Amino acid sequence: MDDIDLVDWDMFCRSRAELGAGFARILSYFREDGDKAVEKIEAAMHRNDAAGLVLPAHTMKSEARQFGADPLGTLAEEIEVAARRSVEMRTVPDELVPQVARLRPLYLRTMELLEAEANPLRQRRAPA
């Protein structure tokens, strides 16, 4: 996936406008929450703990979508839904190994893009 496809920049700009002065602070919370969520998801996967995947994946999904990070939100949703299904069926979530393996690199690259765009010192293009 190309970097251009990782963030819906229109949604990002709407979120920045709606959050106003609190935008940078809330983005930093997403960084903190996201770091923790990825760690919890990976640890739960190593333990074959489907229930342990649900909440951090749900958190990642919701926060990613708030900033227009749709591919990250979609991947987190795949993990959440499959983990819930595993909990209900009382099975181990081993089919999620590929998704969990893709999560950290996608999260890190997405955060690089979001934080670069949010940097007040970044030179922005004038609207066409």
Coordinates of N, CA and C in Angstrom, one line a residue:
M1 N 0.8 -1.2 0.0 CA 0.0 0.0 0.0 C 0.9 1.2 0.0
D2 N 0.6 2.2 -0.9 CA 1.3 3.4 -0.9 C 1.0 4.3 0.2
D3 N 1.9 5.2 0.6 CA 1.7 6.1 1.7 C 0.4 7.0 1.5
I4 N 0.2 7.3 0.2 CA -0.9 8.2 -0.1 C -2.3 7.6 0.3
D5 N -2.3 6.2 0.3 CA -3.5 5.5 0.7 C -3.7 5.3 2.2
L6 N -2.7 5.6 3.0 CA -2.8 5.3 4.4 C -3.6 6.2 5.2
V7 N -3.8 7.5 4.7 CA -4.6 8.5 5.4 C -5.6 9.2 4.5
D8 N -6.8 9.3 4.9 CA -7.8 10.1 4.2 C -7.5 11.6 4.7
W9 N -6.8 12.3 3.9 CA -6.3 13.6 4.3 C -7.5 14.6 4.5
D10 N -8.6 14.4 3.8 CA -9.7 15.3 4.0 C -10.3 15.1 5.4
M11 N -10.4 13.8 5.8 CA -10.9 13.5 7.2 C -9.9 14.0 8.2
F12 N -8.6 13.9 7.9 CA -7.6 14.4 8.8 C -7.8 15.9 9.1
C13 N -7.9 16.6 8.0 CA -8.1 18.1 8.0 C -9.4 18.5 8.8
R14 N -10.5 17.7 8.5 CA -11.7 18.0 9.2 C -11.5 17.8 10.7
S15 N -10.8 16.7 11.1 CA -10.6 16.4 12.5 C -9.7 17.5 13.1
R16 N -8.7 17.9 12.4 CA -7.8 19.0 12.9 C -8.6 20.3 13.1
A17 N -9.5 20.6 12.2 CA -10.4 21.8 12.3 C -11.3 21.7 13.5
E18 N -12.0 20.5 13.6 CA -12.9 20.3 14.7 C -12.3 20.3 16.1
L19 N -11.1 19.7 16.2 CA -10.4 19.6 17.5 C -9.7 20.9 17.8
G20 N -9.4 21.7 16.9 CA -8.8 23.0 17.1 C -7.5 22.9 17.9
A21 N -7.4 23.8 18.9 CA -6.2 23.8 19.7 C -5.8 22.5 20.4
G22 N -6.8 21.7 20.6 CA -6.5 20.4 21.3 C -6.0 19.3 20.3
F23 N -5.9 19.6 19.1 CA -5.6 18.6 18.1 C -4.2 17.9 18.4
A24 N -3.2 18.7 18.6 CA -1.9 18.1 18.8 C -1.9 17.2 20.1
R25 N -2.5 17.7 21.1 CA -2.6 16.9 22.4 C -3.3 15.6 22.1
I26 N -4.4 15.6 21.4 CA -5.2 14.4 21.1 C -4.5 13.4 20.2
L27 N -3.7 14.0 19.3 CA -2.9 13.1 18.4 C -1.8 12.5 19.3
S28 N -1.3 13.2 20.2 CA -0.2 12.6 21.1 C -0.9 11.5 22.0
Y29 N -2.1 11.6 22.4 CA -2.8 10.6 23.1 C -3.0 9.4 22.2
F30 N -3.3 9.6 20.9 CA -3.4 8.5 20.0 C -2.1 7.7 19.9
R31 N -1.0 8.5 19.9 CA 0.3 7.8 19.8 C 0.5 7.0 21.1
E32 N 0.2 7.5 22.2 CA 0.4 6.7 23.5 C -0.5 5.5 23.5
D33 N -1.8 5.7 23.2 CA -2.8 4.7 23.2 C -2.4 3.6 22.2
G34 N -2.0 4.1 21.0 CA -1.7 3.2 19.9 C -0.5 2.3 20.2
D35 N 0.6 2.9 20.8 CA 1.8 2.1 21.2 C 1.3 1.0 22.2
K36 N 0.5 1.4 23.2 CA 0.0 0.4 24.1 C -0.8 -0.7 23.5
A37 N -1.7 -0.2 22.6 CA -2.6 -1.2 22.0 C -1.9 -2.2 21.1
V38 N -0.9 -1.7 20.4 CA -0.1 -2.7 19.6 C 0.6 -3.7 20.5
E39 N 1.2 -3.2 21.6 CA 1.9 -4.1 22.5 C 0.9 -5.1 23.1
K40 N -0.3 -4.6 23.5 CA -1.3 -5.6 24.1 C -1.8 -6.6 23.1
I41 N -2.0 -6.1 21.9 CA -2.4 -7.1 20.8 C -1.4 -8.1 20.5
E42 N -0.1 -7.7 20.4 CA 0.9 -8.7 20.2 C 1.1 -9.7 21.3
A43 N 1.0 -9.1 22.5 CA 1.2 -10.0 23.7 C 0.0 -11.0 23.8
A44 N -1.2 -10.5 23.5 CA -2.4 -11.4 23.6 C -2.3 -12.5 22.5
M45 N -1.8 -12.1 21.3 CA -1.6 -13.1 20.3 C -0.6 -14.1 20.7
H46 N 0.5 -13.7 21.3 CA 1.5 -14.7 21.7 C 0.9 -15.7 22.8
R47 N -0.1 -15.2 23.6 CA -0.7 -16.0 24.6 C -2.0 -16.8 24.0
N48 N -2.3 -16.6 22.8 CA -3.5 -17.1 22.2 C -4.7 -16.7 23.0
D49 N -4.7 -15.4 23.4 CA -5.8 -14.9 24.2 C -6.7 -14.0 23.4
A50 N -7.8 -14.6 22.9 CA -8.7 -13.9 22.0 C -9.3 -12.7 22.8
A51 N -9.7 -12.9 24.0 CA -10.4 -11.8 24.8 C -9.4 -10.7 25.0
G52 N -8.1 -10.9 25.1 CA -7.1 -9.9 25.3 C -6.9 -9.1 24.0
L53 N -7.4 -9.5 22.9 CA -7.2 -8.8 21.6 C -8.3 -7.8 21.4
V54 N -9.5 -8.0 22.0 CA -10.7 -7.3 21.6 C -10.6 -5.8 22.0
L55 N -10.3 -5.4 23.2 CA -10.4 -4.0 23.7 C -9.3 -3.2 23.0
P56 N -8.0 -3.7 23.0 CA -7.0 -2.8 22.3 C -7.3 -2.7 20.8
A57 N -7.8 -3.7 20.2 CA -8.1 -3.6 18.7 C -9.3 -2.6 18.5
H58 N -10.2 -2.6 19.4 CA -11.4 -1.7 19.4 C -10.9 -0.3 19.5
T59 N -10.0 0.0 20.5 CA -9.5 1.3 20.8 C -8.7 1.8 19.5
M60 N -7.8 0.9 19.0 CA -7.1 1.3 17.8 C -8.0 1.6 16.6
K61 N -9.0 0.8 16.4 CA -9.9 1.1 15.3 C -10.6 2.5 15.4
S62 N -11.1 2.7 16.6 CA -11.8 4.0 16.8 C -10.9 5.2 16.7
E63 N -9.8 5.2 17.3 CA -8.9 6.3 17.3 C -8.3 6.5 15.9
A64 N -7.9 5.4 15.2 CA -7.4 5.6 13.9 C -8.4 6.2 12.9
R65 N -9.6 5.8 13.0 CA -10.6 6.4 12.1 C -10.9 7.9 12.4
Q66 N -10.7 8.3 13.6 CA -10.9 9.7 14.0 C -9.9 10.6 13.2
F67 N -8.7 10.0 12.9 CA -7.7 10.8 12.2 C -7.6 10.5 10.7
G68 N -8.5 9.7 10.2 CA -8.5 9.4 8.8 C -7.6 8.3 8.4
A69 N -7.1 7.5 9.4 CA -6.2 6.4 9.1 C -7.1 5.1 8.9
D70 N -7.8 5.2 7.7 CA -8.7 4.1 7.4 C -8.1 2.7 7.3
P71 N -7.0 2.5 6.6 CA -6.4 1.2 6.5 C -6.0 0.6 7.9
L72 N -5.5 1.5 8.8 CA -5.2 1.0 10.1 C -6.5 0.7 10.9
G73 N -7.5 1.5 10.8 CA -8.8 1.2 11.4 C -9.4 0.0 10.9
T74 N -9.3 -0.3 9.6 CA -9.9 -1.5 9.0 C -9.1 -2.7 9.5
L75 N -7.8 -2.7 9.6 CA -7.0 -3.8 10.1 C -7.4 -4.1 11.5
A76 N -7.4 -3.0 12.4 CA -7.8 -3.2 13.8 C -9.2 -3.8 13.9
E77 N -10.1 -3.4 13.0 CA -11.5 -3.9 13.1 C -11.5 -5.4 12.7
E78 N -10.7 -5.8 11.7 CA -10.6 -7.2 11.4 C -10.1 -8.0 12.6
I79 N -9.1 -7.5 13.3 CA -8.6 -8.2 14.5 C -9.7 -8.3 15.5
E80 N -10.4 -7.2 15.8 CA -11.4 -7.1 16.8 C -12.5 -8.1 16.5
V81 N -13.1 -8.1 15.3 CA -14.2 -8.9 14.9 C -13.8 -10.4 15.0
A82 N -12.6 -10.8 14.5 CA -12.2 -12.2 14.5 C -12.0 -12.6 16.0
A83 N -11.4 -11.7 16.8 CA -11.2 -12.0 18.2 C -12.5 -12.2 18.9
R84 N -13.5 -11.4 18.7 CA -14.8 -11.6 19.3 C -15.4 -12.9 18.9
R85 N -15.2 -13.3 17.6 CA -15.8 -14.5 17.1 C -15.0 -15.7 17.8
S86 N -13.7 -15.6 18.0 CA -13.0 -16.6 18.7 C -13.4 -16.8 20.2
V87 N -13.7 -15.6 20.8 CA -14.2 -15.7 22.2 C -15.5 -16.4 22.2
E88 N -16.5 -16.0 21.3 CA -17.8 -16.6 21.3 C -17.7 -18.1 21.0
M89 N -16.8 -18.5 20.1 CA -16.7 -19.9 19.8 C -15.7 -20.7 20.6
R90 N -15.1 -20.0 21.5 CA -14.1 -20.6 22.4 C -13.0 -21.3 21.7
T91 N -12.4 -20.6 20.7 CA -11.3 -21.1 19.9 C -10.1 -20.1 20.0
V92 N -8.9 -20.6 19.7 CA -7.8 -19.8 19.7 C -7.8 -18.9 18.4
P93 N -7.3 -17.7 18.5 CA -7.3 -16.8 17.3 C -6.1 -16.9 16.4
D94 N -5.7 -18.2 16.2 CA -4.4 -18.3 15.4 C -4.6 -17.9 13.9
E95 N -5.8 -17.7 13.4 CA -6.0 -17.2 12.0 C -5.6 -15.7 12.0
L96 N -5.4 -15.1 13.1 CA -5.1 -13.6 13.1 C -3.6 -13.3 13.1
V97 N -2.8 -14.3 13.0 CA -1.3 -14.1 13.0 C -0.9 -13.2 11.9
P98 N -1.4 -13.3 10.6 CA -1.0 -12.4 9.6 C -1.4 -11.0 9.8
Q99 N -2.6 -10.8 10.3 CA -3.1 -9.4 10.6 C -2.3 -8.8 11.7
V100 N -2.1 -9.5 12.8 CA -1.3 -9.0 13.9 C 0.1 -8.6 13.4
A101 N 0.7 -9.5 12.6 CA 2.0 -9.2 12.1 C 2.1 -7.9 11.2
R102 N 1.0 -7.6 10.6 CA 1.0 -6.4 9.7 C 0.7 -5.1 10.6
L103 N 0.1 -5.3 11.8 CA -0.3 -4.1 12.6 C 0.8 -3.2 12.9
R104 N 1.9 -3.6 13.5 CA 2.9 -2.7 14.0 C 3.5 -1.9 12.8
P105 N 3.9 -2.5 11.7 CA 4.5 -1.7 10.7 C 3.5 -0.7 10.1
L106 N 2.2 -1.1 10.0 CA 1.2 -0.1 9.4 C 1.0 1.0 10.4
Y107 N 0.9 0.7 11.7 CA 0.7 1.7 12.7 C 1.9 2.7 12.7
L108 N 3.1 2.2 12.7 CA 4.3 3.1 12.8 C 4.3 4.0 11.6
R109 N 4.1 3.5 10.4 CA 4.2 4.3 9.2 C 3.0 5.3 9.2
T110 N 1.8 4.9 9.6 CA 0.7 5.8 9.7 C 1.0 6.9 10.6
M111 N 1.6 6.6 11.8 CA 1.9 7.7 12.8 C 2.9 8.6 12.3
E112 N 3.9 8.1 11.5 CA 4.9 9.0 10.9 C 4.2 10.0 10.0
L113 N 3.3 9.6 9.2 CA 2.6 10.5 8.3 C 1.7 11.5 9.0
L114 N 1.0 11.0 10.0 CA 0.1 11.9 10.8 C 0.9 12.9 11.5
E115 N 2.0 12.5 12.2 CA 2.8 13.4 13.0 C 3.5 14.4 12.1
A116 N 4.0 14.0 10.9 CA 4.6 14.9 10.0 C 3.7 16.0 9.5
E117 N 2.5 15.6 9.2 CA 1.5 16.5 8.7 C 1.0 17.5 9.9
A118 N 1.0 17.0 11.1 CA 0.6 17.8 12.2 C 1.6 18.8 12.7
N119 N 2.9 18.5 12.3 CA 4.0 19.4 12.8 C 3.8 20.8 12.3
P120 N 3.7 21.7 13.3 CA 3.5 23.1 12.9 C 4.6 23.8 12.1
L121 N 5.8 23.2 12.1 CA 6.9 23.7 11.3 C 6.9 23.2 9.9
R122 N 6.1 22.2 9.6 CA 6.0 21.6 8.2 C 5.5 22.6 7.2
Q123 N 6.3 22.7 6.1 CA 5.8 23.6 5.0 C 4.6 22.9 4.3
R124 N 3.5 23.6 4.2 CA 2.3 23.1 3.6 C 2.2 23.8 2.2
R125 N 1.6 23.0 1.3 CA 1.3 23.5 0.0 C 0.1 24.4 0.0
A126 N 0.2 25.4 -0.8 CA -1.0 26.3 -0.9 C -2.1 25.6 -1.6
P127 N -3.3 25.8 -1.2 CA -4.4 25.2 -1.9 C -4.5 25.6 -3.4
A128 N -4.8 24.7 -4.3 CA -4.9 25.0 -5.7 C -6.0 25.8 -6.1

